[in-house]
Short mmCIF file of C-alpha atoms in Angstrom, two decimals:
data_model
loop_
_atom_site.label_atom_id
_atom_site.label_comp_id
_atom_site.label_asym_id
_atom_site.label_seq_id
_atom_site.Cartn_x
_atom_site.Cartn_y
_atom_site.Cartn_z
CA MET A 1 -177.73 28.12 28.38
CA LYS A 2 -179.77 29.42 31.34
CA ASN A 3 -177.92 27.04 33.63
CA ILE A 4 -174.55 28.39 32.43
CA HIS A 5 -175.65 31.99 33.19
CA LYS A 6 -176.93 30.97 36.64
CA ALA A 7 -173.70 29.11 37.39
CA PHE A 8 -171.61 32.09 36.23
CA PHE A 9 -173.55 34.56 38.40
CA GLY A 10 -173.43 32.13 41.34
CA ILE A 11 -169.66 31.79 41.09
CA ALA A 12 -169.25 35.57 40.67
CA ALA A 13 -171.39 36.19 43.77
CA LEU A 14 -169.36 33.69 45.82
CA MET A 15 -166.08 35.29 44.69
CA LEU A 16 -167.38 38.72 45.68
CA ILE A 17 -168.50 37.51 49.11
CA PHE A 18 -165.22 35.73 49.91
CA SER A 19 -162.95 38.45 48.54
CA CYS A 20 -164.34 41.06 50.94
CA SER A 21 -163.66 40.50 54.62
CA ASN A 22 -163.49 42.48 57.84
CA ASP A 23 -159.86 41.55 58.56
CA ASP A 24 -158.32 43.69 55.82
CA GLY A 25 -156.85 46.01 58.47
CA ASP A 26 -157.02 49.73 58.85
CA ALA A 27 -154.28 51.51 56.88
CA THR A 28 -154.36 54.43 59.31
CA GLY A 29 -154.48 52.33 62.51
CA ALA A 30 -152.56 53.17 65.68
CA ALA A 31 -149.62 50.91 64.72
CA ASN A 32 -149.05 52.95 61.56
CA LEU A 33 -149.31 56.31 63.27
CA GLU A 34 -146.15 55.77 65.30
CA VAL A 35 -143.94 55.78 62.19
CA ILE A 36 -145.39 58.88 60.53
CA GLY A 37 -142.86 61.69 60.58
CA ILE A 38 -139.38 62.74 59.50
CA TRP A 39 -136.52 60.39 60.37
CA ASP A 40 -132.86 61.45 60.19
CA LEU A 41 -129.99 59.05 59.54
CA ALA A 42 -128.05 58.79 62.82
CA GLN A 43 -125.81 55.75 62.32
CA VAL A 44 -124.21 53.84 59.47
CA ASN A 45 -122.68 50.91 61.34
CA VAL A 46 -119.91 48.62 60.11
CA SER A 47 -118.61 45.36 61.61
CA SER A 48 -115.29 46.64 62.99
CA ALA A 49 -114.13 50.06 64.14
CA GLN A 50 -112.24 52.14 61.59
CA ASP A 51 -110.34 55.45 61.79
CA ILE A 52 -111.17 56.71 58.31
CA ASP A 53 -110.71 60.40 59.16
CA MET A 54 -107.31 59.61 60.75
CA ASP A 55 -108.07 61.56 63.96
CA GLY A 56 -106.78 58.75 66.21
CA THR A 57 -110.28 57.58 67.24
CA SER A 58 -111.86 54.56 65.60
CA SER A 59 -115.62 54.06 65.36
CA THR A 60 -118.04 51.46 64.01
CA ASN A 61 -120.40 54.33 63.06
CA LEU A 62 -119.20 55.78 59.75
CA MET A 63 -121.06 59.02 60.55
CA ASN A 64 -118.39 59.67 63.21
CA GLU A 65 -115.70 59.22 60.57
CA LEU A 66 -117.16 60.94 57.48
CA ASP A 67 -118.78 64.38 57.71
CA CYS A 68 -120.35 64.00 54.28
CA ILE A 69 -122.91 61.29 55.26
CA SER A 70 -126.51 62.37 55.72
CA GLY A 71 -129.97 61.00 55.09
CA THR A 72 -133.61 61.81 55.63
CA LEU A 73 -136.63 59.52 55.49
CA LEU A 74 -140.15 60.99 55.35
CA ILE A 75 -143.04 58.67 56.17
CA ASP A 76 -146.35 60.44 55.65
CA GLY A 77 -149.97 59.77 56.56
CA ASP A 78 -150.91 59.15 52.91
CA MET A 79 -149.02 55.81 53.08
CA VAL A 80 -146.18 57.22 50.94
CA TRP A 81 -142.53 57.48 51.92
CA THR A 82 -139.58 59.30 50.34
CA PHE A 83 -135.93 59.39 51.23
CA GLU A 84 -132.62 60.78 50.14
CA GLN A 85 -129.32 59.57 51.51
CA THR A 86 -125.62 59.84 50.79
CA GLY A 87 -124.17 56.92 48.86
CA ILE A 88 -121.13 55.29 50.48
CA ASN A 89 -118.34 53.30 48.80
CA ILE A 90 -116.17 51.13 51.05
CA THR A 91 -112.98 49.52 49.76
CA ALA A 92 -110.53 47.21 51.56
CA ILE A 93 -106.98 48.52 51.84
CA THR A 94 -104.91 46.04 53.90
CA ASN A 95 -104.70 44.43 57.39
CA GLY A 96 -108.41 44.84 58.14
CA GLN A 97 -108.40 48.52 57.21
CA PHE A 98 -110.84 50.12 54.81
CA VAL A 99 -111.37 53.42 53.07
CA ALA A 100 -114.89 54.83 52.84
CA GLN A 101 -115.98 57.70 50.62
CA CYS A 102 -119.23 59.49 49.99
CA SER A 103 -120.47 59.03 46.45
CA GLY A 104 -123.41 61.14 45.38
CA SER A 105 -126.84 60.42 46.74
CA VAL A 106 -129.51 57.75 46.62
CA ALA A 107 -133.20 58.68 46.46
CA ALA A 108 -136.35 56.59 46.40
CA THR A 109 -140.08 56.70 47.07
CA GLY A 110 -142.88 54.20 47.47
CA ALA A 111 -145.75 52.97 49.61
CA TRP A 112 -145.40 51.80 53.20
CA SER A 113 -147.17 49.60 55.71
CA SER A 114 -146.56 48.80 59.37
CA SER A 115 -147.20 45.87 61.67
CA GLY A 116 -146.39 47.80 64.83
CA THR A 117 -142.90 46.28 65.20
CA GLU A 118 -141.77 46.75 61.60
CA VAL A 119 -142.35 49.20 58.80
CA VAL A 120 -142.14 47.87 55.25
CA LEU A 121 -141.01 50.38 52.63
CA GLN A 122 -142.05 49.06 49.25
CA GLY A 123 -140.04 50.20 46.25
CA SER A 124 -136.55 50.26 47.79
CA SER A 125 -133.99 47.49 47.86
CA LEU A 126 -131.81 49.60 50.19
CA LEU A 127 -134.38 50.11 52.95
CA GLY A 128 -137.03 47.38 52.58
CA THR A 129 -138.11 46.38 56.11
CA LEU A 130 -137.04 48.41 59.16
CA THR A 131 -137.50 47.49 62.83
CA ILE A 132 -139.36 50.00 65.02
CA ASP A 133 -138.00 50.65 68.51
CA GLY A 134 -139.58 53.78 69.98
CA ASP A 135 -138.13 56.78 68.17
CA GLN A 136 -135.64 54.66 66.23
CA LEU A 137 -135.91 52.74 62.95
CA THR A 138 -133.19 50.20 62.15
CA LYS A 139 -132.35 48.49 58.88
CA ASP A 140 -130.26 45.50 59.94
CA ILE A 141 -128.24 44.23 56.99
CA GLY A 142 -125.66 42.26 58.95
CA ASP A 143 -122.84 42.42 56.39
CA ASP A 144 -119.20 42.47 57.40
CA LEU A 145 -116.85 45.05 55.93
CA PRO A 146 -116.70 46.12 53.18
CA GLY A 147 -120.49 45.93 53.62
CA ILE A 148 -122.74 47.87 55.98
CA ARG A 149 -123.97 46.22 59.19
CA SER A 150 -126.97 48.53 59.79
CA TYR A 151 -128.57 51.91 59.17
CA VAL A 152 -130.29 53.65 62.11
CA TYR A 153 -132.75 56.52 61.76
CA VAL A 154 -134.08 58.64 64.63
CA ARG A 155 -137.35 60.56 64.64
CA ARG A 156 -136.91 64.29 64.21
CA PRO A 157 -138.50 66.26 67.08
CA GLN A 158 -141.66 68.01 65.96
#
């Protein structure tokens, strides 16, 4: 029985030693600091230009075509993010033309982490992983119409 106790404590000690390491990373490291702030939705890109507002000018950015689209993403220093954004419904009409309408809002919150080139927003299937490029975050979805190609957020000046 003594040997079983010794073996148990030996295994427990080994598990404790190997589960703790110095490479766990620093949650508040410099790579994470660059994404902390308020980010505003600047582009909702689609695969081909559309003239949804019928002003004679087509655009691949639905924000140029629909005044009702908005979105804000807050990434804070407590490793928590929140966002609220306009929902968008896109429906095919005919001959490569589509109609897009705003439909309520989408909101989510969760934890985040960053590798320096990407920020991962846990808890959202809409945002997920975004690419960091200076003062711009991009969610590249890559879908063709009636899907969204990408969402682009820009850092709000402080």
